[in-house]
Coordinates of C-alpha atoms and ligand atoms in Angstrom, one line a residue:
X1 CA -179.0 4.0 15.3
X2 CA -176.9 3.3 12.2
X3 CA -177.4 -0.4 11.0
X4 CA -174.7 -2.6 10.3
X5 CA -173.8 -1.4 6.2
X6 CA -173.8 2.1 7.5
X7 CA -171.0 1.1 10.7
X8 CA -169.3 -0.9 8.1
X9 CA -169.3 2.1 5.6
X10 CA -168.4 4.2 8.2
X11 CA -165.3 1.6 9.3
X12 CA -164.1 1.5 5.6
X13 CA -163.9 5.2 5.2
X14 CA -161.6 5.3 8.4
X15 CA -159.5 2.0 7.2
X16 CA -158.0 1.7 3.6
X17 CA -159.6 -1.4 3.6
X18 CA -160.4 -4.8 5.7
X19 CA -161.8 -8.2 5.5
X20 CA -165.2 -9.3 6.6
X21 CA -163.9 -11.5 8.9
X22 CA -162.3 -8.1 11.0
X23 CA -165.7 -6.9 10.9
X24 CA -167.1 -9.5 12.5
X25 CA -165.1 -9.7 15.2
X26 CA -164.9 -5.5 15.4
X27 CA -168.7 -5.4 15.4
X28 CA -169.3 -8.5 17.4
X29 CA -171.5 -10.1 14.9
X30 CA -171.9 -13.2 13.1
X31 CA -169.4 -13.6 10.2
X32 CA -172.6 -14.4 7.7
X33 CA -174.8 -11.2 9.3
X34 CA -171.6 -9.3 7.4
X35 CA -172.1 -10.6 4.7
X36 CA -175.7 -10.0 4.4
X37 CA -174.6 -6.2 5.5
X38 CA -172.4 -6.1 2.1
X39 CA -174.8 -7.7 -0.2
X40 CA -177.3 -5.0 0.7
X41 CA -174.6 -2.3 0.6
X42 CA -174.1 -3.7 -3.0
X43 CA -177.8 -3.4 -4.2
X44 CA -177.3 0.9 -3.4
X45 CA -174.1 0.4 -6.6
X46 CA -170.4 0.3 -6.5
X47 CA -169.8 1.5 -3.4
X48 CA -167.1 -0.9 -1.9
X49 CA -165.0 -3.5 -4.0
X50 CA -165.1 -7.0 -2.4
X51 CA -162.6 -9.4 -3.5
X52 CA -163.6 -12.6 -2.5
X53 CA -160.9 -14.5 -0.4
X54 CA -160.6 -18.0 1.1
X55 CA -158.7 -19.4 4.0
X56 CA -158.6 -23.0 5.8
X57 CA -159.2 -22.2 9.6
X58 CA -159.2 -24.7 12.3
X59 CA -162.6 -25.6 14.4
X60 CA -163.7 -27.9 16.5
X61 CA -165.4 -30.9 15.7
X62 CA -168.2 -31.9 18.4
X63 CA -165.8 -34.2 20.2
X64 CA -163.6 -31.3 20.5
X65 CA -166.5 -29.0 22.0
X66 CA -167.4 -31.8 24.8
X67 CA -163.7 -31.1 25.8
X68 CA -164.5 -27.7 25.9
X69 CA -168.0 -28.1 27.6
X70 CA -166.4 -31.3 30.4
X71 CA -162.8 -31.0 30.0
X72 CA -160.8 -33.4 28.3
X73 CA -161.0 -37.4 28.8
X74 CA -157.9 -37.3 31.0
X75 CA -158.9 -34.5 33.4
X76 CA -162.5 -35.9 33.8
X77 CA -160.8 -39.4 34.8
X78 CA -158.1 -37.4 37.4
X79 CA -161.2 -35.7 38.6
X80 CA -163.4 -38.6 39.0
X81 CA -160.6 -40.4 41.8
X82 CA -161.4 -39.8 45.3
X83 CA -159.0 -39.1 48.0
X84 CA -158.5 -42.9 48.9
X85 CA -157.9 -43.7 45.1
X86 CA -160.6 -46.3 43.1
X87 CA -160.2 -49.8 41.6
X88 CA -158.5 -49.3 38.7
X89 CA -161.3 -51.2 36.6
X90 CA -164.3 -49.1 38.2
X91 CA -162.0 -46.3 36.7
X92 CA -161.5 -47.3 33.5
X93 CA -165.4 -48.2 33.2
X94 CA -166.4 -44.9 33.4
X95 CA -167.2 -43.1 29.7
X96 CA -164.0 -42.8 27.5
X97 CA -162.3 -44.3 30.5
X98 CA -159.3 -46.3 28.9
X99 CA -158.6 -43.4 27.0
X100 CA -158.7 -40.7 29.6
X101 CA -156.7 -43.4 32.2
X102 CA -153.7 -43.7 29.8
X103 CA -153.3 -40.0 29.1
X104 CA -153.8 -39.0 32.3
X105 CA -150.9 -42.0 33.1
X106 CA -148.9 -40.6 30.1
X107 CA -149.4 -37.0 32.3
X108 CA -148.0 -38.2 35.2
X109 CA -151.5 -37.1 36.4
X110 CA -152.1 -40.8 38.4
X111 CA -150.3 -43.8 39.2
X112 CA -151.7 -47.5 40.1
X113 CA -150.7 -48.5 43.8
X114 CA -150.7 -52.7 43.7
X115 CA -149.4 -53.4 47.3
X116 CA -152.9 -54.0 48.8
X117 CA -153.0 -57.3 46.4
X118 CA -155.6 -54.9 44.1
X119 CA -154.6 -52.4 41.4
X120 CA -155.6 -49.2 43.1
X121 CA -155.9 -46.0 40.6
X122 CA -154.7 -42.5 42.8
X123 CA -154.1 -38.9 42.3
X124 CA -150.2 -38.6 42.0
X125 CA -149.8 -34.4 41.8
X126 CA -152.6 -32.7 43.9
X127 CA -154.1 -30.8 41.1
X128 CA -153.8 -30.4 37.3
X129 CA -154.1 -27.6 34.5
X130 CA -156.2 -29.1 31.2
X131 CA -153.7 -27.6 28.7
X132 CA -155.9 -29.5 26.2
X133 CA -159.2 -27.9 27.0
X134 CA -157.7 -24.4 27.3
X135 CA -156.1 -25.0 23.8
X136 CA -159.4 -26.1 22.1
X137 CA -161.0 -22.8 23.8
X138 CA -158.3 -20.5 22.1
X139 CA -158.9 -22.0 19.0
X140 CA -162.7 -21.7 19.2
X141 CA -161.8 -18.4 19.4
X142 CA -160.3 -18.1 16.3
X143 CA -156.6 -17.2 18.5
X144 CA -154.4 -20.2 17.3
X145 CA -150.7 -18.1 18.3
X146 CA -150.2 -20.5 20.8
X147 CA -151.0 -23.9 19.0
X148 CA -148.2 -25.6 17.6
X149 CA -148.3 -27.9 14.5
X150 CA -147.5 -30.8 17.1
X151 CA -150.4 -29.9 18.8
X152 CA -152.2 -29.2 15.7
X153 CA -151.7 -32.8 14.5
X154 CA -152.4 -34.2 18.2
X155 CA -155.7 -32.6 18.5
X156 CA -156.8 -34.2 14.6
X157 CA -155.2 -37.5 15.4
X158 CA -158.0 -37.4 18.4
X159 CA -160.5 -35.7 16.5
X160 CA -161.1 -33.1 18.4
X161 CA -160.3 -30.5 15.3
X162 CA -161.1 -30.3 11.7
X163 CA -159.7 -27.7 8.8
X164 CA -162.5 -25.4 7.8
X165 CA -162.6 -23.4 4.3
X166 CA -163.9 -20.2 5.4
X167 CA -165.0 -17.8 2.5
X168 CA -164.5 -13.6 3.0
X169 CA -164.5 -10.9 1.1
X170 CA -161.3 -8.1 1.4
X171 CA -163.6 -4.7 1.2
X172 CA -162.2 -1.4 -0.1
X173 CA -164.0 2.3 -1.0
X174 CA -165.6 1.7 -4.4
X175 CA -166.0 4.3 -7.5
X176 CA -169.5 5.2 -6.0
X177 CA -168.1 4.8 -2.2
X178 CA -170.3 6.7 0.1
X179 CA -171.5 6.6 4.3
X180 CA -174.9 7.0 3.9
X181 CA -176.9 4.5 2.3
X182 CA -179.1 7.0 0.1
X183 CA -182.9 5.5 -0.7
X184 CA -182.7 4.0 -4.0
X185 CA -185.7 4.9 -6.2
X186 CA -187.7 1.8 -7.7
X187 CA -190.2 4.1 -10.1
X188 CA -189.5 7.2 -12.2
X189 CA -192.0 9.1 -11.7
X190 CA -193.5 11.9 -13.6
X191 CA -192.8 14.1 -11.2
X192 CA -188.7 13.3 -11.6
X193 CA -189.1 13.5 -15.0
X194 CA -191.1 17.1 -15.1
X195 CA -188.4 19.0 -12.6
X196 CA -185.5 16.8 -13.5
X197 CA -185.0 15.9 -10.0
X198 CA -184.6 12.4 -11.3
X199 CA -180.6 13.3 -12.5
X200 CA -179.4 13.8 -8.6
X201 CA -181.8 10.2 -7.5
X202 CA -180.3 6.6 -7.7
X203 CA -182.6 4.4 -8.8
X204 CA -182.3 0.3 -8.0
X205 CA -181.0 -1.7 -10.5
X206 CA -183.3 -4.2 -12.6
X207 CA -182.7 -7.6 -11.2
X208 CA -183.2 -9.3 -14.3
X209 CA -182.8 -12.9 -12.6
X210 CA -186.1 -12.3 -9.8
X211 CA -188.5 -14.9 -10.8
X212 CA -191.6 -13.4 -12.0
X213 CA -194.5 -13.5 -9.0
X214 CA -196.9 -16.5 -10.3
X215 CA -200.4 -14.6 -10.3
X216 CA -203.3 -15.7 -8.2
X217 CA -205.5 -17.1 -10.8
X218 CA -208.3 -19.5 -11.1
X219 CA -208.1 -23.1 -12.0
X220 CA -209.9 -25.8 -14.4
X221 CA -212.0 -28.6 -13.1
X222 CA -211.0 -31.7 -15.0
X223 CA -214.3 -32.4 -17.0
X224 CA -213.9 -29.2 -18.4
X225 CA -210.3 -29.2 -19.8
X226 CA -211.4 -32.8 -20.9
X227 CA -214.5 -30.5 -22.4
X228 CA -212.0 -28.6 -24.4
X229 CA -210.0 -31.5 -25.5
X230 CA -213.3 -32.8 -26.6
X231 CA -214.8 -29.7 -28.4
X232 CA -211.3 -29.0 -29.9
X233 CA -211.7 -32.5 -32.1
X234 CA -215.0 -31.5 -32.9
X235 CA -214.3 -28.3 -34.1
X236 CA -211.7 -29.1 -36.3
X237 CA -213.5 -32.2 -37.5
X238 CA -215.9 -29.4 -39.0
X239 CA -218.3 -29.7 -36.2
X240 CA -220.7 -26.4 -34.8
X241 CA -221.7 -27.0 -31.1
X242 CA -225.3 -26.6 -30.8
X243 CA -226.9 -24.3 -28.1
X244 CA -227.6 -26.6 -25.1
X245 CA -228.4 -23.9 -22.2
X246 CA -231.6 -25.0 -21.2
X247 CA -231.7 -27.5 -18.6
X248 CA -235.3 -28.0 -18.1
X249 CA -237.5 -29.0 -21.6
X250 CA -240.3 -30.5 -22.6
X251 CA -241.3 -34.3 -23.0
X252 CA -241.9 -33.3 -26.8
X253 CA -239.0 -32.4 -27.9
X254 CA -237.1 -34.8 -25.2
X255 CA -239.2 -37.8 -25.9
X256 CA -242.4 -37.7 -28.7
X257 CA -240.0 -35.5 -31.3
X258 CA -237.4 -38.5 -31.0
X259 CA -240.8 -41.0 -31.7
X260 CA -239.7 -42.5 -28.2
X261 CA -243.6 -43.8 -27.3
X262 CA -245.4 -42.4 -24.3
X263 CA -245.4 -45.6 -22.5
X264 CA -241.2 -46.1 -22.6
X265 CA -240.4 -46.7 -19.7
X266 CA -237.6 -44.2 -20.2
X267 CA -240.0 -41.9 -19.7
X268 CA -241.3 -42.9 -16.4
X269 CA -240.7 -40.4 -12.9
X270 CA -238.3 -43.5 -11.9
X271 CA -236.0 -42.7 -14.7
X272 CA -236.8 -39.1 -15.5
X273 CA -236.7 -35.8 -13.1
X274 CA -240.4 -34.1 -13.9
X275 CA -240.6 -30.0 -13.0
X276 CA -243.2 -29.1 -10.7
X277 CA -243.6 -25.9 -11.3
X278 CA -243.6 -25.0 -13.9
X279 CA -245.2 -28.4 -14.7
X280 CA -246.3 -27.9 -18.4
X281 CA -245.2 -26.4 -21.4
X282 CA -247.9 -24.9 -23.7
X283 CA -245.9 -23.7 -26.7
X284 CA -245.2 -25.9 -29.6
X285 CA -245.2 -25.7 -33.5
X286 CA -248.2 -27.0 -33.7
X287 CA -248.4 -28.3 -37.4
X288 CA -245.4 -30.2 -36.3
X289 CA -246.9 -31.8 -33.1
X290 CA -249.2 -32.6 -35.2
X291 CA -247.7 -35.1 -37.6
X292 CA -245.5 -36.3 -34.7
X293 CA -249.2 -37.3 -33.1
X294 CA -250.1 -39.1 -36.4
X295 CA -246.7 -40.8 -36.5
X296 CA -247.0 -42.0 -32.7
X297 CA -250.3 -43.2 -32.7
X298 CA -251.3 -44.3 -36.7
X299 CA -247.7 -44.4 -38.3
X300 CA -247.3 -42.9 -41.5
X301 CA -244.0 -42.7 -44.0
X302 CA -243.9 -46.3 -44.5
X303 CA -244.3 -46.5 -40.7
X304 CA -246.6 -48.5 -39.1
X305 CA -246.4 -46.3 -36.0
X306 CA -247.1 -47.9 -32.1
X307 CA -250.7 -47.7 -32.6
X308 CA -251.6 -45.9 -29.4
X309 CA -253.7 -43.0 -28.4
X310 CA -251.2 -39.7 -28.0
X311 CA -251.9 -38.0 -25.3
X312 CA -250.6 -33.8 -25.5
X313 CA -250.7 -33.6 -21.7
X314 CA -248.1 -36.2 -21.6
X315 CA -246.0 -34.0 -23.7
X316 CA -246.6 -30.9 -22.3
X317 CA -244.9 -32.1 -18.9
X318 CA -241.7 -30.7 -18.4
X319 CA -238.4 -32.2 -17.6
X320 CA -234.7 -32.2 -16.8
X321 CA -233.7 -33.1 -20.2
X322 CA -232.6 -37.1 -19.9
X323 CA -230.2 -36.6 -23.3
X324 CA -228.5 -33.7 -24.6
X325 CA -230.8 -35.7 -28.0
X326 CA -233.3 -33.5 -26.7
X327 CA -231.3 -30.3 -28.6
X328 CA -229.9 -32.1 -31.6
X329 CA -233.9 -32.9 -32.3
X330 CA -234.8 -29.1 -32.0
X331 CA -232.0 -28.4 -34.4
X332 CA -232.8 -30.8 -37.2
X333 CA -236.5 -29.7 -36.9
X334 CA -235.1 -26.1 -37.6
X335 CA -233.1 -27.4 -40.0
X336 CA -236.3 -29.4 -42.1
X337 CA -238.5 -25.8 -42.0
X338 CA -235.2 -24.4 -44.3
X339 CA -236.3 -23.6 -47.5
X340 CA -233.3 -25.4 -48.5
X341 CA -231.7 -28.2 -46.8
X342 CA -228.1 -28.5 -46.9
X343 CA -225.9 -30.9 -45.0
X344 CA -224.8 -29.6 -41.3
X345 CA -222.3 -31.4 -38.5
X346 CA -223.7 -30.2 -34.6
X347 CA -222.3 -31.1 -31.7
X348 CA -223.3 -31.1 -28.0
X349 CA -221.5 -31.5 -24.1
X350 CA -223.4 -30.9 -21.6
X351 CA -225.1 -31.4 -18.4
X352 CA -228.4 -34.1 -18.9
X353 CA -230.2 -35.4 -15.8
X354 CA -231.1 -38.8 -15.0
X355 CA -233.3 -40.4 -11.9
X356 CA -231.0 -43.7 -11.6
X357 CA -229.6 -45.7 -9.0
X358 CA -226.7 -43.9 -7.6
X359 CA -222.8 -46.1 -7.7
X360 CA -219.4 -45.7 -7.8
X361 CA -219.6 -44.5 -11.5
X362 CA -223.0 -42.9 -11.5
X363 CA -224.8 -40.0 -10.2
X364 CA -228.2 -38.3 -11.2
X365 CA -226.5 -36.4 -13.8
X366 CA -223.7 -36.2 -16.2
X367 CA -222.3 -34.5 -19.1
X368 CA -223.3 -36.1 -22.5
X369 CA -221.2 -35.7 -25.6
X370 CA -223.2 -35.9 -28.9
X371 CA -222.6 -36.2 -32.3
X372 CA -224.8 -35.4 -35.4
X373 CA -224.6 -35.2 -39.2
X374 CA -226.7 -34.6 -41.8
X375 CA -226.4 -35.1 -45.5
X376 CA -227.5 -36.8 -48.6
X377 CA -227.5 -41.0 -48.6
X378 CA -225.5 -41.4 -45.5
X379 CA -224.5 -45.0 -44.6
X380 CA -224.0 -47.1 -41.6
X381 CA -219.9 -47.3 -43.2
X382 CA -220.1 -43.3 -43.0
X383 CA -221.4 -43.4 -39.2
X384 CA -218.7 -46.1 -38.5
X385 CA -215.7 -43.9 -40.1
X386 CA -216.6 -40.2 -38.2
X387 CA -216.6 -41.8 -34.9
X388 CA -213.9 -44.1 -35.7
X389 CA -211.8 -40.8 -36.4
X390 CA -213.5 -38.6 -33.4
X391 CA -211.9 -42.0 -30.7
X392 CA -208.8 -41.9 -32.6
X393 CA -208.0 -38.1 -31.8
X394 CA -209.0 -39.6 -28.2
X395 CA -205.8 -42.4 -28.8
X396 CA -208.9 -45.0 -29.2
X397 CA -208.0 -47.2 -32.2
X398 CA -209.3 -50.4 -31.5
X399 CA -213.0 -50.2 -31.8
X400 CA -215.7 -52.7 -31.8
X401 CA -219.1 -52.7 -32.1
X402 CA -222.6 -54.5 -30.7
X403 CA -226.4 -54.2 -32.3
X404 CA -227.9 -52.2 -29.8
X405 CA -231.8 -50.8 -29.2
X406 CA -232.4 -46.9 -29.0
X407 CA -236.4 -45.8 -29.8
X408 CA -234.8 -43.1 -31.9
X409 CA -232.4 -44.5 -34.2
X410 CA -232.3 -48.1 -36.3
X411 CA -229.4 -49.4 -37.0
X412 CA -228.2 -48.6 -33.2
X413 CA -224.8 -49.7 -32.3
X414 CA -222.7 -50.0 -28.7
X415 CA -219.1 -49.4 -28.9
X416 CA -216.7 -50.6 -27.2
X417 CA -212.5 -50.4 -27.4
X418 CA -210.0 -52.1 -25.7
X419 CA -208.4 -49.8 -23.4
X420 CA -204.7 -50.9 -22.4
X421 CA -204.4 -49.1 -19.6
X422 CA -207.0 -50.6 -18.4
X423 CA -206.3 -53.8 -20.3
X424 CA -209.8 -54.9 -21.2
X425 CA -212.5 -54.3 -23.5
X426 CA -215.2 -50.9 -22.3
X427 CA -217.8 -49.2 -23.5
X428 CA -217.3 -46.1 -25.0
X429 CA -220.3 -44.9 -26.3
X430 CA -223.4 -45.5 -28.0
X431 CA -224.5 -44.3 -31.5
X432 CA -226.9 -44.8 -34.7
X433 CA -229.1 -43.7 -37.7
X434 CA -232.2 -41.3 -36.3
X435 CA -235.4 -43.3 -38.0
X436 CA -237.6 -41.5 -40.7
X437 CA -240.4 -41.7 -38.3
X438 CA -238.7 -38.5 -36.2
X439 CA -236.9 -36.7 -39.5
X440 CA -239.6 -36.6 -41.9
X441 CA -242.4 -35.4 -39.8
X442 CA -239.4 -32.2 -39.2
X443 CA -239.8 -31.9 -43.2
X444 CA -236.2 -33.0 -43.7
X445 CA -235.8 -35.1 -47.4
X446 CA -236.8 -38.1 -48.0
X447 CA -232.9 -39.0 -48.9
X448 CA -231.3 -37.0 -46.1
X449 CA -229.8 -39.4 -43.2
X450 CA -228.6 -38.0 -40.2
X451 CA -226.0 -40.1 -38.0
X452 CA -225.5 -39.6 -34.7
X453 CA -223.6 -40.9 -31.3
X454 CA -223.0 -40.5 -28.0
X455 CA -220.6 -40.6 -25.0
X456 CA -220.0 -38.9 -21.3
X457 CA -217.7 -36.7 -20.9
X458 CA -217.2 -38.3 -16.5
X459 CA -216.4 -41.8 -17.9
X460 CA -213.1 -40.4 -20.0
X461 CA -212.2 -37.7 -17.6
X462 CA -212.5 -40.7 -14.4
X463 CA -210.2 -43.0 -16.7
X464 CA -207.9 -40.1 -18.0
X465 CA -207.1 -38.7 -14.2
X466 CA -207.4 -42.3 -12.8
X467 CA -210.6 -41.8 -10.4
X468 CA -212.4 -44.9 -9.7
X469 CA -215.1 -43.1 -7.5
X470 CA -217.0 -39.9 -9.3
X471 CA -217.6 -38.5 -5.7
X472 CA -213.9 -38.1 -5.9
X473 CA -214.3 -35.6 -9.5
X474 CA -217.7 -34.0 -8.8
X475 CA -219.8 -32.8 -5.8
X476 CA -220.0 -31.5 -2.4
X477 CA -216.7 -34.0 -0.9
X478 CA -214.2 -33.0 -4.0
X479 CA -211.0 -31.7 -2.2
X480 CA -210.6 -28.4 -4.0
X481 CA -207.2 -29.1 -4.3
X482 CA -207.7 -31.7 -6.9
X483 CA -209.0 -29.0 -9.2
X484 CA -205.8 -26.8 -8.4
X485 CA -203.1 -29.6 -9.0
X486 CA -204.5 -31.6 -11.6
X487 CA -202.5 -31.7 -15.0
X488 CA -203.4 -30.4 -18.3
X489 CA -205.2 -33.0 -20.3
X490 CA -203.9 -34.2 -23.3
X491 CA -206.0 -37.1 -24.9
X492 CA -204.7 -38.4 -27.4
X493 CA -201.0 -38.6 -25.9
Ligands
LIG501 O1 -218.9 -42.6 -22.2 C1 -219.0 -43.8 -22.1 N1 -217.8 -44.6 -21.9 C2 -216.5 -44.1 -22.2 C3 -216.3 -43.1 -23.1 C4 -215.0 -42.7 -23.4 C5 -213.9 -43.2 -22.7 O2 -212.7 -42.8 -23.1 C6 -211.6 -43.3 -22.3 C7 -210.3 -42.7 -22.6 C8 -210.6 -44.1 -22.9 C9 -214.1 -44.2 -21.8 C10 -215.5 -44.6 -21.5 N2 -220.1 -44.5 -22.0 C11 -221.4 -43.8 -22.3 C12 -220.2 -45.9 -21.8 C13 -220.4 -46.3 -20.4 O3 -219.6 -45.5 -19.5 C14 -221.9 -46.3 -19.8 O4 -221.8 -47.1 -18.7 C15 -222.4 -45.0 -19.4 N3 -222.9 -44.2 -20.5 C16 -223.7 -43.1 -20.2 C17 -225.2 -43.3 -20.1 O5 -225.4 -44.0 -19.0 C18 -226.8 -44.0 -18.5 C19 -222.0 -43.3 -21.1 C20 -223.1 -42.3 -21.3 C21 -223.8 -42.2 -22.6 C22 -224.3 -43.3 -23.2 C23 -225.0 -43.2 -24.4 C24 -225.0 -41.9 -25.0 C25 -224.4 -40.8 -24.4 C26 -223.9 -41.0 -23.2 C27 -225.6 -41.8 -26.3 C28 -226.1 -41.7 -27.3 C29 -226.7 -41.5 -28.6 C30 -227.0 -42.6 -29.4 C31 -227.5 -42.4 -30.6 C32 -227.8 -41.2 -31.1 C33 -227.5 -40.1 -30.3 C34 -227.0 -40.2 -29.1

């Protein structure tokens, strides 16, 4: 069965030429399906020339199809009067019933008969022929020979036709005219090119305007392209990220190497998430547990210490590390068994894990960001000015800041900006100056300070993509499609 570009191929190579519109009515299909015929005709080359044409036809507007479909006004009125005629005003209540009365009046259709003492409404010829609805058929039909202008300007005086632009194309044979639709190639294969079959094939032409299919790929969560954000402004403050892949640690290097005190409350299964199994940790550098021993229970270095007896089993226990602090101490200690210090900048963001009341804001865990330097005669001012630049490259300016209490560091500061979306004052993070009591037992200098702060990557990211519950960022309820549509995160725009 040919299909409609091969009949209308066919028709053309009978006819010098015709317009689609012919072709409709030839094939008995809709004017557009032609259309559709010669735009895939088009894709196999120049096969026919189409010159586009336009012409106003006449249609029917709906009014003028409900004369079709009913009849005209006039005729439905006539039709509606019994044998022994109707009151006049019943008549004229009927729908479009003053209109229909007076032309069927103006007809000679009907007349009114008064000499009962009521206006009675009755058929005056004993049938009629709806001229008007015959008219609006021929013209539905595209055959207007018979319609007059006067009958033209009647029928758009009563609405009941409207001027159409109707677009066509005039078709003749093209340079490349042919009947049959040959299969145009999409690849050139090897084998076209090695027997030259390829020179009698007609390959499809590029379309140069397809948009290009978007490919199936995965997307970011928000914490971690606010991760990136973050790591970018520490890398190119000069920062190296330190290696934070183990989840579980010990209470020594989470707790005793930062001198937090066995008895902290910090420390306590309320707080902390202990491991079961396995439940301790043997391996230490023993010289060093050592002098962190002597510096927890009898002080030392100027310290006075917190004068209680160290227990090892309490730091063998293992843990879901409470503070990504947990890494930055195993670095420094590496860093203290140099043979040579020299100054470093670490940085951390990861996952820590904390056994707190659950709320709105908080879950068992989160991702802490973390800060550290090291150098020669660091100040307070110097700790200040790095995380003063680290919020700006956030768009945090206005900072201020609170004495604070961390076991690990003295000075400790909170720090808090105002926040104009928000329009108040929040915490942003916490920070401080690690106490000789944790660096010098690691055998870093005397005169080497090491600064350090801290923030969570959930807080920013909630704030940034306007969350106010973190069930609604992280977890088993997120709706997937929050990951897929949410923007590209730009902080300090
Ligand atoms: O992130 C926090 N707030 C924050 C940070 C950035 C931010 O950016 C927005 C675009 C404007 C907005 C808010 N906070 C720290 C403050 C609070 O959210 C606080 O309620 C929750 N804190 C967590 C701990 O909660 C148990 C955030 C987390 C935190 C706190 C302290 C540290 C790290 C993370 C630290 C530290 C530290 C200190 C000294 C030396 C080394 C590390």
């Amino acid at each position: 069965m040919a299909s409609l570009s091969e009949k209308i191929l066919q028709y053309i190579s009978e006819n010098d030429e015709v317009t689609t519109l012919k072709l409709a009515t030839v094939f008995k299909e809709d004017h557009q399906k032609v259309i559709g015929a010669l735009k895939s005709i088009q894709t196999y080359g120049d096969l026919v020339i189409a010159d586009p044409l336009s012409d106003k036809t006449l249609g029917l507007t709906e009014e003028g199809v409900l004369f079709v479909k009913n009849g005209s006004h006039e005729a439905v009125i006539y039709n509606a009067i019994p044998e022994d005629g109707i009151n006049q005003k019943e008549l004229m209540n009927l729908p479009n019933g003053k209109i229909g009365f007076s032309k069927a009046m103006s007809s000679g259709w009907i007349l009114v008969d008064k000499s009962s003492g009521q206006p009675i409404a009755k058929k005056k010829i004993p049938e009629i022929i709806d001229t008007v609805r015959d008219h609006l058929i021929q013209i539905s039909q595209n055959n207007c020979s018979e319609i007059t202008d006067s009958l033209k300007q009647e029928f758009k005086k009563r609405k009941l036709v409207q001027e159409n632009t109707i677009k066509y194309y005039l078709l003749k044979r093209g340079p490349e005219f042919t009947t049959t639709l040959a299969k145009l190639e999409t690849d050139l294969t090897w084998e076209m090119l090695s027997t030259g079959s390829w020179k009698n094939l007609k390959f499809k032409d590029y379309n140069l305007d397809a948009l290009g299919v978007p490919p199936e790929s995965g997307y970011l969560h928000p914490l971690l392209k606010v991760r990136s954000e973050f790591r970018q402004i520490f890398l190119e403050m000069g920062f190296s990220e330190m290696p934070t892949n183990k989840y579980i640690e010990s209470s020594f290097w989470n707790f005793d190497a930062l001198f937090q005190p066995q008895q902290h409350p910090a420390r306590d299964a309320h707080d902390t998430f202990f491991i079961s199994d396995p439940q301790i940790t043997t391996k230490f550098p023993m010289d060093y547990l050592k002098k962190v021993k002597e510096v927890h229970s009898n002080g030392g270095y100027g310290s006075i210490g917190y004068r209680y007896d160290w227990e090892l089993s309490e730091a063998q226990k293992n843990l879901l590390r409470t503070h990504t602090t947990a890494v930055s101490a195993r670095m420094l200690y590496n860093l203290g068994q140099e043979k040579e210090f020299h100054p470093v900048k670490f940085f951390s963001i990861d996952r820590v894990f904390r056994n707190e009341t659950l709320d709105a804001t908080h879950l068992a865990e989160f991702h802490q960001v973390e800060g550290v330097i090291a150098d020669y005669n660091l100040t307070l001012g110097d700790l200040i000015g790095v995380f003063t630049e680290f919020f700006k490259k956030l768009g945090i300016t206005e900072l201020e800041f609170k004495p604070a209490y961390n076991p690990y560091t003295e000075p400790s500061m909170e720090i808090f900006c105002f926040h104009k979306g928000l329009g108040k004052w929040i915490e942003i993070g916490n920070s401080g100056i690690f106490r000789p009591e944790m660096l010098l037992p690691m055998g870093l200098p005397e005169d080497v300070r090491v600064l350090a702060w801290g923030l969570s990557l959930e807080r920013p990211t909630m704030i940034k993509y306007g969350y106010n519950n973190i069930r609604d960022l992280v977890g088993p309820k997120v709706d997937l499609m929050m990951v897929q549509n949410s923007p590209i995160c730009r902080l300090d725009k």
